[in-house]
Structure formats: structure tokens, C-alpha cells
């Protein structure tokens, strides 16, 4: 059974149960109220009759009985009966208006009492009360046929039953409409999921933001699909870019091997040139493979709380000393604040700085100057690497940390870049709870700024 039918059925049953419960309570309240009203009327009538006989000072003879009979005729209405009994229980007087006296059994009672009788389909209510005066001692019986009340109860019951049937139909239709409206967003969601299976990840749920849970679910689903589509696109782009990067050096190695196979066996110059080219491309492949492993491997670095505090100026000084030996044509200037405490693995910091410094050296052709700055703010330790190279266009800045992105693909390939360095630096920085930003201007250079949460102990400026 569909959910909408289940929901409609449950809604109808709930409404029906509430209606039946309300109807039963209402029926019982109205019935008891009508019976209580009749009882109160009988008590008042009995009180008036006993008061009348109590006021009689002379004994009830035939003349007095006839006189009282004319008086009592005012009390006896339609479907009622009055009977007067003497002290021995014998009938003294009977007045009947549509209610035969034989329907009510004769009975004496020392106290006022109410009794209910059934005569066929008629329902009789009888009140009995004693009369004790100097003129007369006996009993009265006053009966009322509750046929009209029973008829009203029957009509009320029929009305409730009819309304109940109408209520069932209305609640069923209303429940179906409510279920349909409530489940319509879920139906759209299911249709969209089916379309996604057939047509791909571009399908989205069309919905109206009503501020309810179902519209919020549709919005979350669309956001999830947007992120999933972006993820698949990035993955597809990553595979395409990786295939492209591997294809070129492999083709070069294959070409030189074929050249060696044809002519390199007898020509030393060809053999040396091919071996050198193949070795260079093999080194490039190894570097590319290592970078891909860094990006696609376990992204979690060591937990920050499990790493000892380091002084980042020491790592920077050691790294700059090595780069001065490797790149004698470059000038490395440092402005370092010593004594800072950074909770980070020194290898990770060194790996980030090597990527940034390699890029700075790589793209500095005219002014071969690289500056490194280390300082502290209120809550952070900031490291900046600045070069005076060719710079980067503003429209390319948002994409520089994406894998394989390069501003000028042909120029990058000539320089041997892979477009993975900044992506690796960004991943390591963020895993160490830091941030990385890049600003650049064409022809003036580039500044890369990385910030980490700090634990500062002392501030001792050291300028070199």
C-alpha cells in the first residue's frame, strides 16, 4: 500500500475515532440531562401534590375526593397517570391521560422514591411518596411515559449515525487530499532520484520554500547533489589531468627508446641524448607520482595535540641556509621573530616552505630575490614568502590551489611544473589548522601568506 493511502486511512480512522468518542459522550450527556429533567419535574409535581393534601384539614370523603380529583386534573398531562392510595395500599383515586393505570404496578413506599419500568416499548418513570396528615394517611403514585424522550434519543442516535457516515466519507477524502499535499515533495524527490539514475547528476528537485521540513529536505538534497556533482567533476578532471600529465613523459620515454632501438646502438651521441632525456622524464614521472600519492593518500596528518612545540624560525633558517647553497644566484632575505611556539611537525612546515620557495625561485627570472617573513599576531603565527617574479593574473588566483591548475599550460610544461605543489601545501596547512592565502600582481611578484594557531612564549626580533 502506498504511503499516501496509509496516511489517508490513518487520518480517517483518527477522525472517526474522535467523532465516535465525541458522539457517545454527547449522546450520554444529552440523554442523562433529559432524564434528570424529567425526574426533577416529577419531584416538583409530587411535592406540590403532597403539599396540597397536607393542607387538607377534613377527612377525605367522597365529596372531598371528587373535589381533589378536579384539582389534580391540572397536574396530569398527556402520557401521565396519578394514583392515590390509602394506608392499606388500596386505590382511592386514579387519573390517567394516555397512560393506562394497569401499566404501573401498585406499590407503597415509606420514603420518596423513583422507579423505572418497561411496558413493551414504552419507558415509564414513576415517583412514589407517602402522605401523612391528620385528615389522611396514604400514598401517591405519579407516572410519566418517556416515549417522547426515547423518540428524541432515537432521532439523536440516527442523526449521529448519519453524521458519522458523512464524517467517514469527508475524513477519507480530506485525509487523502492532506496526504497527497504532504507527500507531493517526497514524490518529486523520488522522481528526481529516478531521473538522476537515468540522466546523471544534473537533475534537481523543483520546490517552493515554505519554511517547512519537506522544503528544507528538498533544499538539502539539492545542495548535496550540487556538492556531489562538483566532486564527480573534480574527480573526472583530476583523472583527465593526471592521465595527461603521465602521457607526455611516457610518450617522450617511448620515443627515445624507439630511437635507441633503431640508431642508438651504434651512435654514441644518440644513445647519450636518449638516455639523458629518458632519465629526466623518469625523474619527472617519479616526482609526479609522489605528489599524487601525497594528495590521494590518507589526508590526515598527525594530531596537533600529539606534536611537540617547535620554533618555526629554526626550520626557516635551516631551509634558507640550504637554498643559499643550492641557488647561489638568488638572494634570500629573512625577517624572523625567534622564540615563537608552534605546535606542528617540523617536517610538515618544511614541506610547505619547500613548495612555496621552489615556486618563488621557479618564476623569478629578472629580479632573483626571495623574502621570508615570520611574525606573530594576537592569535596566530604568520609566515610570508615573497618573490619578485612574473606575477599571476587576478582571474587565475581563485584556481591556483586546485590540482593540476596552471596559469599558462605551455609555459608551465616547459618549466616542468605539475600544478600540484600549491594543492599539497594547502592540504597540509589546513590539516594543521592553518590557512593559506596568495596575492600577486603581474610584473611585480607574488606573496604567499600562511597562518597557524600560536602559542607565543617570547618575541625576539632577528633581522638578517
Short mmCIF file of C-alpha atoms in Angstrom, two decimals:
data_model
loop_
_atom_site.label_atom_id
_atom_site.label_comp_id
_atom_site.label_asym_id
_atom_site.label_seq_id
_atom_site.Cartn_x
_atom_site.Cartn_y
_atom_site.Cartn_z
CA UNK A 1 0.00 0.00 0.00
CA UNK A 2 1.26 3.47 -0.89
CA UNK A 3 2.19 5.81 1.93
CA UNK A 4 -0.50 8.31 0.91
CA UNK A 5 -3.19 5.63 1.25
CA UNK A 6 -1.81 4.58 4.62
CA UNK A 7 -1.72 8.19 5.77
CA UNK A 8 -5.24 8.83 4.47
CA UNK A 9 -6.52 5.69 6.19
CA UNK A 10 -4.87 6.55 9.50
CA UNK A 11 -6.15 10.13 9.30
CA UNK A 12 -9.69 8.91 8.58
CA UNK A 13 -9.58 6.38 11.42
CA UNK A 14 -8.32 9.03 13.81
CA UNK A 15 -11.06 11.48 12.83
CA UNK A 16 -13.65 8.69 13.02
CA UNK A 17 -12.47 7.62 16.47
CA UNK A 18 -12.61 11.20 17.70
CA UNK A 19 -16.07 11.67 16.21
CA UNK A 20 -17.40 8.43 17.72
CA UNK A 21 -15.96 9.31 21.11
CA UNK A 22 -17.42 12.81 20.96
CA UNK A 23 -20.81 11.49 19.78
CA UNK A 24 -21.01 8.91 22.57
CA UNK A 25 -20.16 11.48 25.20
CA UNK A 26 -22.64 13.95 23.72
CA UNK A 27 -25.38 11.29 23.48
CA UNK A 28 -24.92 10.18 27.07
CA UNK A 29 -24.82 13.76 28.37
CA UNK A 30 -27.98 14.76 26.48
CA UNK A 31 -29.82 11.55 27.47
CA UNK A 32 -28.95 11.89 31.13
CA UNK A 33 -29.85 15.57 31.04
CA UNK A 34 -33.31 14.83 29.64
CA UNK A 35 -33.92 12.02 32.18
CA UNK A 36 -32.72 14.22 35.03
CA UNK A 37 -35.04 16.99 33.82
CA UNK A 38 -38.00 14.58 33.90
CA UNK A 39 -37.04 13.40 37.37
CA UNK A 40 -36.86 16.99 38.63
CA UNK A 41 -40.28 17.68 37.13
CA UNK A 42 -41.76 14.61 38.81
CA UNK A 43 -40.26 15.57 42.16
CA UNK A 44 -41.68 19.08 41.92
CA UNK A 45 -45.10 17.68 40.95
CA UNK A 46 -45.01 15.18 43.83
CA UNK A 47 -44.05 17.95 46.25
CA UNK A 48 -46.97 20.11 45.11
CA UNK A 49 -49.41 17.19 45.46
CA UNK A 50 -48.23 16.24 48.95
CA UNK A 51 -48.41 19.89 49.98
CA UNK A 52 -51.99 20.06 48.71
CA UNK A 53 -53.10 17.03 50.73
CA UNK A 54 -51.15 18.17 53.78
CA UNK A 55 -53.17 21.38 53.80
CA UNK A 56 -56.48 19.48 53.89
CA UNK A 57 -57.94 19.62 57.42
CA UNK A 58 -61.03 17.50 56.87
CA UNK A 59 -61.06 13.75 56.18
CA UNK A 60 -61.26 12.64 52.58
CA UNK A 61 -64.80 11.55 52.00
CA UNK A 62 -66.48 11.07 48.64
CA UNK A 63 -67.14 14.79 48.27
CA UNK A 64 -63.56 15.72 49.18
CA UNK A 65 -62.17 13.06 46.88
CA UNK A 66 -64.19 14.42 43.98
CA UNK A 67 -63.05 17.92 44.77
CA UNK A 68 -59.40 16.88 44.93
CA UNK A 69 -59.87 14.97 41.73
CA UNK A 70 -60.82 18.15 39.90
CA UNK A 71 -57.78 19.85 41.43
CA UNK A 72 -55.43 17.02 40.43
CA UNK A 73 -56.59 17.10 36.80
CA UNK A 74 -54.43 20.21 36.40
CA UNK A 75 -51.28 18.20 37.15
CA UNK A 76 -51.91 15.22 34.93
CA UNK A 77 -50.64 15.97 31.43
CA UNK A 78 -50.51 13.82 28.32
CA UNK A 79 -48.91 10.38 28.83
CA UNK A 80 -49.12 10.75 32.61
CA UNK A 81 -51.00 8.96 35.38
CA UNK A 82 -51.85 9.84 39.02
CA UNK A 83 -52.96 7.37 41.66
CA UNK A 84 -53.89 7.93 45.31
CA UNK A 85 -53.63 5.01 47.75
CA UNK A 86 -54.89 4.76 51.32
CA UNK A 87 -52.81 3.49 54.21
CA UNK A 88 -53.59 -0.09 53.26
CA UNK A 89 -52.48 0.31 49.70
CA UNK A 90 -55.95 0.38 48.21
CA UNK A 91 -56.68 2.66 45.31
CA UNK A 92 -58.63 5.73 46.35
CA UNK A 93 -58.42 7.76 43.15
CA UNK A 94 -56.92 7.33 39.65
CA UNK A 95 -56.39 9.94 36.95
CA UNK A 96 -54.97 8.83 33.61
CA UNK A 97 -54.16 10.80 30.42
CA UNK A 98 -52.92 8.43 27.74
CA UNK A 99 -51.12 6.19 30.25
CA UNK A 100 -53.23 3.20 31.42
CA UNK A 101 -53.05 2.69 35.20
CA UNK A 102 -52.58 -1.07 34.82
CA UNK A 103 -49.21 -0.43 33.21
CA UNK A 104 -47.88 0.74 36.56
CA UNK A 105 -47.87 -1.80 39.40
CA UNK A 106 -49.29 -0.59 42.72
CA UNK A 107 -46.63 -0.20 45.37
CA UNK A 108 -46.29 1.67 48.63
CA UNK A 109 -43.14 3.39 49.86
CA UNK A 110 -42.33 4.92 53.22
CA UNK A 111 -39.92 7.36 51.53
CA UNK A 112 -39.99 9.25 48.27
CA UNK A 113 -38.59 7.05 45.52
CA UNK A 114 -38.18 7.00 41.73
CA UNK A 115 -38.66 3.80 39.73
CA UNK A 116 -38.28 2.95 36.06
CA UNK A 117 -40.45 0.37 34.27
CA UNK A 118 -40.75 -1.06 30.79
CA UNK A 119 -44.10 -1.91 29.26
CA UNK A 120 -43.41 -3.23 25.82
CA UNK A 121 -41.55 -0.46 24.04
CA UNK A 122 -42.76 2.19 26.47
CA UNK A 123 -40.45 3.52 29.11
CA UNK A 124 -42.21 4.60 32.34
CA UNK A 125 -40.83 6.74 35.14
CA UNK A 126 -42.78 6.57 38.44
CA UNK A 127 -42.38 8.61 41.63
CA UNK A 128 -43.92 7.43 44.89
CA UNK A 129 -44.25 9.44 48.10
CA UNK A 130 -46.10 8.97 51.44
CA UNK A 131 -48.79 11.39 52.73
CA UNK A 132 -49.27 11.68 56.48
CA UNK A 133 -51.71 14.29 57.83
CA UNK A 134 -54.43 14.46 60.47
CA UNK A 135 -57.05 14.23 57.73
CA UNK A 136 -55.46 11.48 55.57
CA UNK A 137 -52.68 8.90 55.60
CA UNK A 138 -51.72 7.18 52.36
CA UNK A 139 -49.52 7.26 49.32
CA UNK A 140 -49.34 8.92 45.91
CA UNK A 141 -48.02 7.50 42.65
CA UNK A 142 -47.29 9.76 39.71
CA UNK A 143 -46.12 8.16 36.43
CA UNK A 144 -44.81 9.67 33.22
CA UNK A 145 -44.36 7.91 29.88
CA UNK A 146 -40.92 8.79 28.46
CA UNK A 147 -41.90 7.86 24.93
CA UNK A 148 -41.17 11.35 23.65
CA UNK A 149 -37.77 11.35 25.27
CA UNK A 150 -36.98 7.91 23.86
CA UNK A 151 -38.07 9.16 20.45
CA UNK A 152 -35.74 12.15 20.79
CA UNK A 153 -32.90 9.87 21.84
CA UNK A 154 -33.58 7.64 18.85
CA UNK A 155 -33.57 10.62 16.48
CA UNK A 156 -30.38 11.88 18.05
CA UNK A 157 -28.81 8.45 17.61
CA UNK A 158 -29.88 8.32 13.95
CA UNK A 159 -28.54 11.83 13.39
CA UNK A 160 -25.19 10.93 14.91
CA UNK A 161 -25.00 7.76 12.85
CA UNK A 162 -25.77 9.67 9.65
CA UNK A 163 -23.26 12.37 10.52
CA UNK A 164 -20.77 9.63 11.34
CA UNK A 165 -21.11 8.12 7.86
CA UNK A 166 -20.77 11.56 6.29
CA UNK A 167 -17.79 12.20 8.58
CA UNK A 168 -16.14 8.98 7.42
CA UNK A 169 -16.51 9.99 3.78
CA UNK A 170 -15.35 13.56 4.39
CA UNK A 171 -12.42 12.46 6.56
CA UNK A 172 -11.37 9.89 3.96
CA UNK A 173 -11.42 12.49 1.17
CA UNK A 174 -9.78 15.09 3.38
CA UNK A 175 -7.16 12.62 4.57
CA UNK A 176 -6.34 11.66 1.00
CA UNK A 177 -6.00 15.32 -0.01
CA UNK A 178 -3.82 16.11 3.03
CA UNK A 179 -1.66 13.04 2.41
CA UNK A 180 -1.29 13.94 -1.25
CA UNK A 181 -0.24 17.50 -0.45
CA UNK A 182 2.16 16.41 2.30
CA UNK A 183 3.76 13.69 0.20
CA UNK A 184 3.96 15.69 -3.02
CA UNK A 185 7.50 16.98 -2.19
CA UNK A 186 8.58 13.40 -1.44
CA UNK A 187 7.11 12.25 -4.76
CA UNK A 188 9.07 14.98 -6.54
CA UNK A 189 12.16 13.84 -4.65
CA UNK A 190 11.61 10.22 -5.75
CA UNK A 191 11.01 11.31 -9.36
CA UNK A 192 14.21 13.37 -9.30
CA UNK A 193 16.20 10.42 -7.90
CA UNK A 194 14.86 8.23 -10.72
CA UNK A 195 15.81 10.91 -13.25
CA UNK A 196 19.30 11.10 -11.71
CA UNK A 197 19.69 7.36 -12.26
CA UNK A 198 18.79 7.78 -15.94
CA UNK A 199 20.13 11.22 -16.86
CA UNK A 200 23.03 11.83 -14.46
CA UNK A 201 23.74 14.22 -11.62
CA UNK A 202 22.41 17.39 -13.26
CA UNK A 203 18.79 16.80 -12.17
CA UNK A 204 17.43 18.82 -9.23
CA UNK A 205 14.24 18.89 -7.18
CA UNK A 206 11.89 21.74 -8.04
CA UNK A 207 10.33 23.03 -4.84
CA UNK A 208 8.87 26.12 -3.21
CA UNK A 209 10.48 27.25 0.03
CA UNK A 210 7.60 27.16 2.52
CA UNK A 211 9.85 27.07 5.56
CA UNK A 212 8.71 23.56 6.50
CA UNK A 213 10.72 20.38 6.96
CA UNK A 214 9.92 19.00 3.49
CA UNK A 215 11.10 22.11 1.66
CA UNK A 216 14.22 22.11 3.86
CA UNK A 217 14.77 18.44 2.92
CA UNK A 218 14.47 19.36 -0.78
CA UNK A 219 16.98 22.20 -0.33
CA UNK A 220 19.43 19.91 1.49
CA UNK A 221 19.04 17.29 -1.24
CA UNK A 222 19.78 19.86 -3.96
CA UNK A 223 22.81 21.13 -2.04
CA UNK A 224 24.02 17.57 -1.58
CA UNK A 225 23.61 16.88 -5.30
CA UNK A 226 25.45 20.11 -6.15
CA UNK A 227 28.36 19.07 -3.96
CA UNK A 228 28.27 15.52 -5.32
CA UNK A 229 28.26 16.82 -8.91
CA UNK A 230 31.17 19.13 -8.13
CA UNK A 231 33.02 16.24 -6.52
CA UNK A 232 32.48 13.98 -9.53
CA UNK A 233 33.58 16.75 -11.86
CA UNK A 234 36.70 17.37 -9.81
CA UNK A 235 37.41 13.65 -9.76
CA UNK A 236 36.87 13.38 -13.51
CA UNK A 237 39.04 16.43 -14.10
CA UNK A 238 41.69 15.00 -11.79
CA UNK A 239 41.77 11.71 -13.72
CA UNK A 240 41.94 13.55 -17.05
CA UNK A 241 44.70 15.86 -15.86
CA UNK A 242 46.68 13.03 -14.27
CA UNK A 243 46.36 10.98 -17.47
CA UNK A 244 47.52 13.95 -19.49
CA UNK A 245 50.50 14.62 -17.20
CA UNK A 246 51.60 10.98 -17.35
CA UNK A 247 51.00 10.67 -21.08
CA UNK A 248 53.61 13.24 -22.10
CA UNK A 249 56.68 11.89 -20.25
CA UNK A 250 55.72 8.33 -21.14
CA UNK A 251 55.48 9.28 -24.81
CA UNK A 252 58.89 11.01 -24.60
CA UNK A 253 60.50 7.96 -22.96
CA UNK A 254 58.86 5.68 -25.54
CA UNK A 255 60.13 7.85 -28.38
CA UNK A 256 63.71 7.87 -27.10
CA UNK A 257 63.64 4.12 -26.50
CA UNK A 258 62.49 3.58 -30.08
CA UNK A 259 65.26 5.94 -31.20
CA UNK A 260 67.77 3.89 -29.21
CA UNK A 261 66.41 0.71 -30.71
CA UNK A 262 66.82 1.97 -34.25
CA UNK A 263 70.01 4.06 -34.24
CA UNK A 264 71.24 4.46 -30.69
CA UNK A 265 73.00 1.10 -30.55
CA UNK A 266 75.72 2.31 -32.94
CA UNK A 267 75.62 6.10 -32.39
CA UNK A 268 77.03 7.18 -29.00
CA UNK A 269 75.63 10.69 -29.32
CA UNK A 270 72.09 9.46 -29.91
CA UNK A 271 72.47 6.94 -27.12
CA UNK A 272 73.64 9.52 -24.57
CA UNK A 273 70.99 12.04 -25.60
CA UNK A 274 68.18 9.47 -25.38
CA UNK A 275 69.36 8.09 -22.05
CA UNK A 276 69.58 11.61 -20.57
CA UNK A 277 66.11 12.52 -21.85
CA UNK A 278 64.59 9.26 -20.62
CA UNK A 279 66.25 9.71 -17.23
CA UNK A 280 64.95 13.29 -16.97
CA UNK A 281 61.40 12.23 -17.82
CA UNK A 282 61.64 9.30 -15.39
CA UNK A 283 62.59 11.72 -12.61
CA UNK A 284 59.63 13.88 -13.61
CA UNK A 285 57.33 10.84 -13.50
CA UNK A 286 58.61 9.86 -10.07
CA UNK A 287 58.07 13.38 -8.76
CA UNK A 288 54.56 13.47 -10.23
CA UNK A 289 53.73 10.06 -8.76
CA UNK A 290 54.96 11.12 -5.31
CA UNK A 291 52.86 14.28 -5.44
CA UNK A 292 49.79 12.32 -6.50
CA UNK A 293 50.35 9.90 -3.62
CA UNK A 294 50.58 12.85 -1.24
CA UNK A 295 47.24 14.15 -2.47
CA UNK A 296 45.32 10.88 -2.82
CA UNK A 297 46.71 9.13 0.26
CA UNK A 298 45.49 9.43 3.84
CA UNK A 299 44.77 13.14 4.22
CA UNK A 300 45.17 13.15 7.99
CA UNK A 301 48.44 14.45 9.39
CA UNK A 302 49.47 13.84 12.96
CA UNK A 303 47.05 15.14 15.57
CA UNK A 304 48.05 18.62 16.74
CA UNK A 305 47.92 17.63 20.41
CA UNK A 306 50.38 14.77 19.77
CA UNK A 307 53.05 17.05 18.27
CA UNK A 308 55.71 18.89 20.27
CA UNK A 309 56.14 22.64 20.14
CA UNK A 310 58.73 23.95 17.66
CA UNK A 311 60.30 27.32 16.93
CA UNK A 312 59.42 27.96 13.25
CA UNK A 313 62.36 30.37 12.89
CA UNK A 314 64.76 27.43 13.33
CA UNK A 315 63.13 25.49 10.47
CA UNK A 316 63.19 28.55 8.22
CA UNK A 317 66.84 29.35 8.99
CA UNK A 318 67.95 25.80 8.19
CA UNK A 319 65.95 25.74 4.97
CA UNK A 320 67.25 29.14 3.83
CA UNK A 321 70.83 28.06 4.55
CA UNK A 322 70.40 25.02 2.27
CA UNK A 323 68.76 27.07 -0.50
CA UNK A 324 71.63 29.56 -0.44
CA UNK A 325 73.99 26.69 -1.20
CA UNK A 326 71.76 25.28 -3.95
CA UNK A 327 70.84 28.57 -5.65
CA UNK A 328 73.88 30.77 -5.46
CA UNK A 329 72.43 33.21 -7.98
CA UNK A 330 69.48 34.05 -5.70
CA UNK A 331 69.32 36.39 -2.72
CA UNK A 332 67.32 35.20 0.29
CA UNK A 333 66.26 37.84 2.82
CA UNK A 334 64.62 36.90 6.11
CA UNK A 335 62.82 38.86 8.80
CA UNK A 336 62.25 36.37 11.59
CA UNK A 337 60.88 36.66 15.11
CA UNK A 338 62.56 33.99 17.21
CA UNK A 339 61.16 32.33 20.30
CA UNK A 340 57.68 31.66 18.87
CA UNK A 341 55.99 28.36 19.73
CA UNK A 342 54.16 26.47 17.02
CA UNK A 343 52.55 23.07 17.63
CA UNK A 344 53.38 21.41 14.32
CA UNK A 345 55.58 18.67 12.90
CA UNK A 346 58.73 20.41 11.55
CA UNK A 347 58.64 18.09 8.51
CA UNK A 348 55.22 19.42 7.52
CA UNK A 349 56.33 23.02 7.88
CA UNK A 350 59.47 22.29 5.86
CA UNK A 351 57.39 20.57 3.17
CA UNK A 352 55.12 23.61 2.82
CA UNK A 353 58.03 26.06 2.69
CA UNK A 354 59.91 23.99 0.09
CA UNK A 355 56.87 24.10 -2.21
CA UNK A 356 56.50 27.87 -1.78
CA UNK A 357 60.20 28.61 -2.18
CA UNK A 358 60.52 26.35 -5.23
CA UNK A 359 57.66 28.25 -6.84
CA UNK A 360 59.24 31.59 -5.91
CA UNK A 361 62.56 30.57 -7.48
CA UNK A 362 60.86 28.92 -10.44
CA UNK A 363 59.08 32.06 -11.57
CA UNK A 364 61.71 34.67 -10.76
CA UNK A 365 63.60 35.44 -13.96
CA UNK A 366 64.72 39.07 -13.72
CA UNK A 367 64.99 40.01 -10.04
CA UNK A 368 66.25 36.92 -8.23
CA UNK A 369 65.20 37.89 -4.73
CA UNK A 370 63.08 35.85 -2.29
CA UNK A 371 61.97 37.27 1.08
CA UNK A 372 60.72 35.26 4.05
CA UNK A 373 58.94 36.93 6.95
CA UNK A 374 57.97 35.36 10.30
CA UNK A 375 55.95 37.33 12.84
CA UNK A 376 53.13 36.89 15.33
CA UNK A 377 49.68 38.41 15.71
CA UNK A 378 47.34 38.12 18.68
CA UNK A 379 46.27 34.56 17.94
CA UNK A 380 48.41 33.45 15.01
CA UNK A 381 51.90 32.86 13.73
CA UNK A 382 52.25 34.23 10.21
CA UNK A 383 54.83 33.20 7.60
CA UNK A 384 55.13 35.04 4.27
CA UNK A 385 57.12 34.03 1.21
CA UNK A 386 57.56 36.84 -1.33
CA UNK A 387 59.14 36.80 -4.78
CA UNK A 388 59.62 39.44 -7.47
CA UNK A 389 58.83 37.26 -10.45
CA UNK A 390 56.40 37.50 -13.33
CA UNK A 391 53.27 37.54 -11.15
CA UNK A 392 49.89 35.90 -11.67
CA UNK A 393 46.75 37.33 -13.37
CA UNK A 394 43.96 38.22 -10.95
CA UNK A 395 41.45 35.97 -12.72
CA UNK A 396 43.68 32.95 -12.05
CA UNK A 397 44.15 33.49 -8.30
CA UNK A 398 40.97 31.63 -7.17
CA UNK A 399 42.05 28.47 -9.02
CA UNK A 400 45.73 28.23 -8.05
CA UNK A 401 45.13 25.76 -5.22
CA UNK A 402 43.27 23.32 -7.47
CA UNK A 403 45.08 20.22 -8.62
CA UNK A 404 46.91 20.50 -11.96
CA UNK A 405 45.86 24.10 -12.46
CA UNK A 406 48.47 26.17 -14.25
CA UNK A 407 48.19 29.74 -15.47
CA UNK A 408 49.91 29.10 -18.80
CA UNK A 409 49.93 25.42 -19.64
CA UNK A 410 52.54 25.56 -22.40
CA UNK A 411 54.95 27.68 -20.36
CA UNK A 412 54.40 25.51 -17.29
CA UNK A 413 55.19 22.36 -19.20
CA UNK A 414 58.41 23.87 -20.46
CA UNK A 415 59.30 24.72 -16.87
CA UNK A 416 58.45 21.19 -15.73
CA UNK A 417 55.67 22.13 -13.31
CA UNK A 418 52.80 19.79 -12.49
CA UNK A 419 50.33 22.13 -10.84
CA UNK A 420 50.22 20.01 -7.68
CA UNK A 421 52.54 21.88 -5.33
CA UNK A 422 50.11 24.51 -4.06
CA UNK A 423 47.36 21.90 -3.68
CA UNK A 424 49.66 19.85 -1.45
CA UNK A 425 50.68 22.94 0.53
CA UNK A 426 47.04 23.90 1.05
CA UNK A 427 46.10 20.39 2.23
CA UNK A 428 48.93 20.20 4.77
CA UNK A 429 48.28 23.75 6.02
CA UNK A 430 44.57 23.13 6.59
CA UNK A 431 45.21 19.77 8.27
CA UNK A 432 47.48 21.64 10.68
CA UNK A 433 44.58 24.03 11.41
CA UNK A 434 46.16 26.80 9.38
CA UNK A 435 45.14 28.95 6.42
CA UNK A 436 46.97 29.86 3.22
CA UNK A 437 46.40 32.92 1.03
CA UNK A 438 48.00 34.22 -2.12
CA UNK A 439 48.23 37.72 -3.61
CA UNK A 440 50.01 38.68 -6.81
CA UNK A 441 50.46 41.42 -9.37
CA UNK A 442 51.67 40.99 -12.92
CA UNK A 443 55.29 42.08 -13.30
CA UNK A 444 55.80 42.76 -9.58
CA UNK A 445 55.69 39.35 -7.91
CA UNK A 446 53.71 37.13 -5.60
CA UNK A 447 53.21 36.92 -1.83
CA UNK A 448 52.02 33.70 -0.17
CA UNK A 449 50.84 34.04 3.44
CA UNK A 450 50.29 31.10 5.78
CA UNK A 451 48.89 31.41 9.33
CA UNK A 452 48.81 28.90 12.16
CA UNK A 453 47.29 28.99 15.66
CA UNK A 454 50.03 30.14 18.01
CA UNK A 455 51.35 29.57 21.49
CA UNK A 456 53.70 32.54 21.94
CA UNK A 457 56.29 32.49 24.68
CA UNK A 458 58.72 35.36 23.82
CA UNK A 459 59.18 37.82 20.98
CA UNK A 460 62.81 38.38 20.00
CA UNK A 461 63.14 40.06 16.60
CA UNK A 462 66.00 38.82 14.46
CA UNK A 463 66.72 40.51 11.15
CA UNK A 464 69.06 39.19 8.51
#
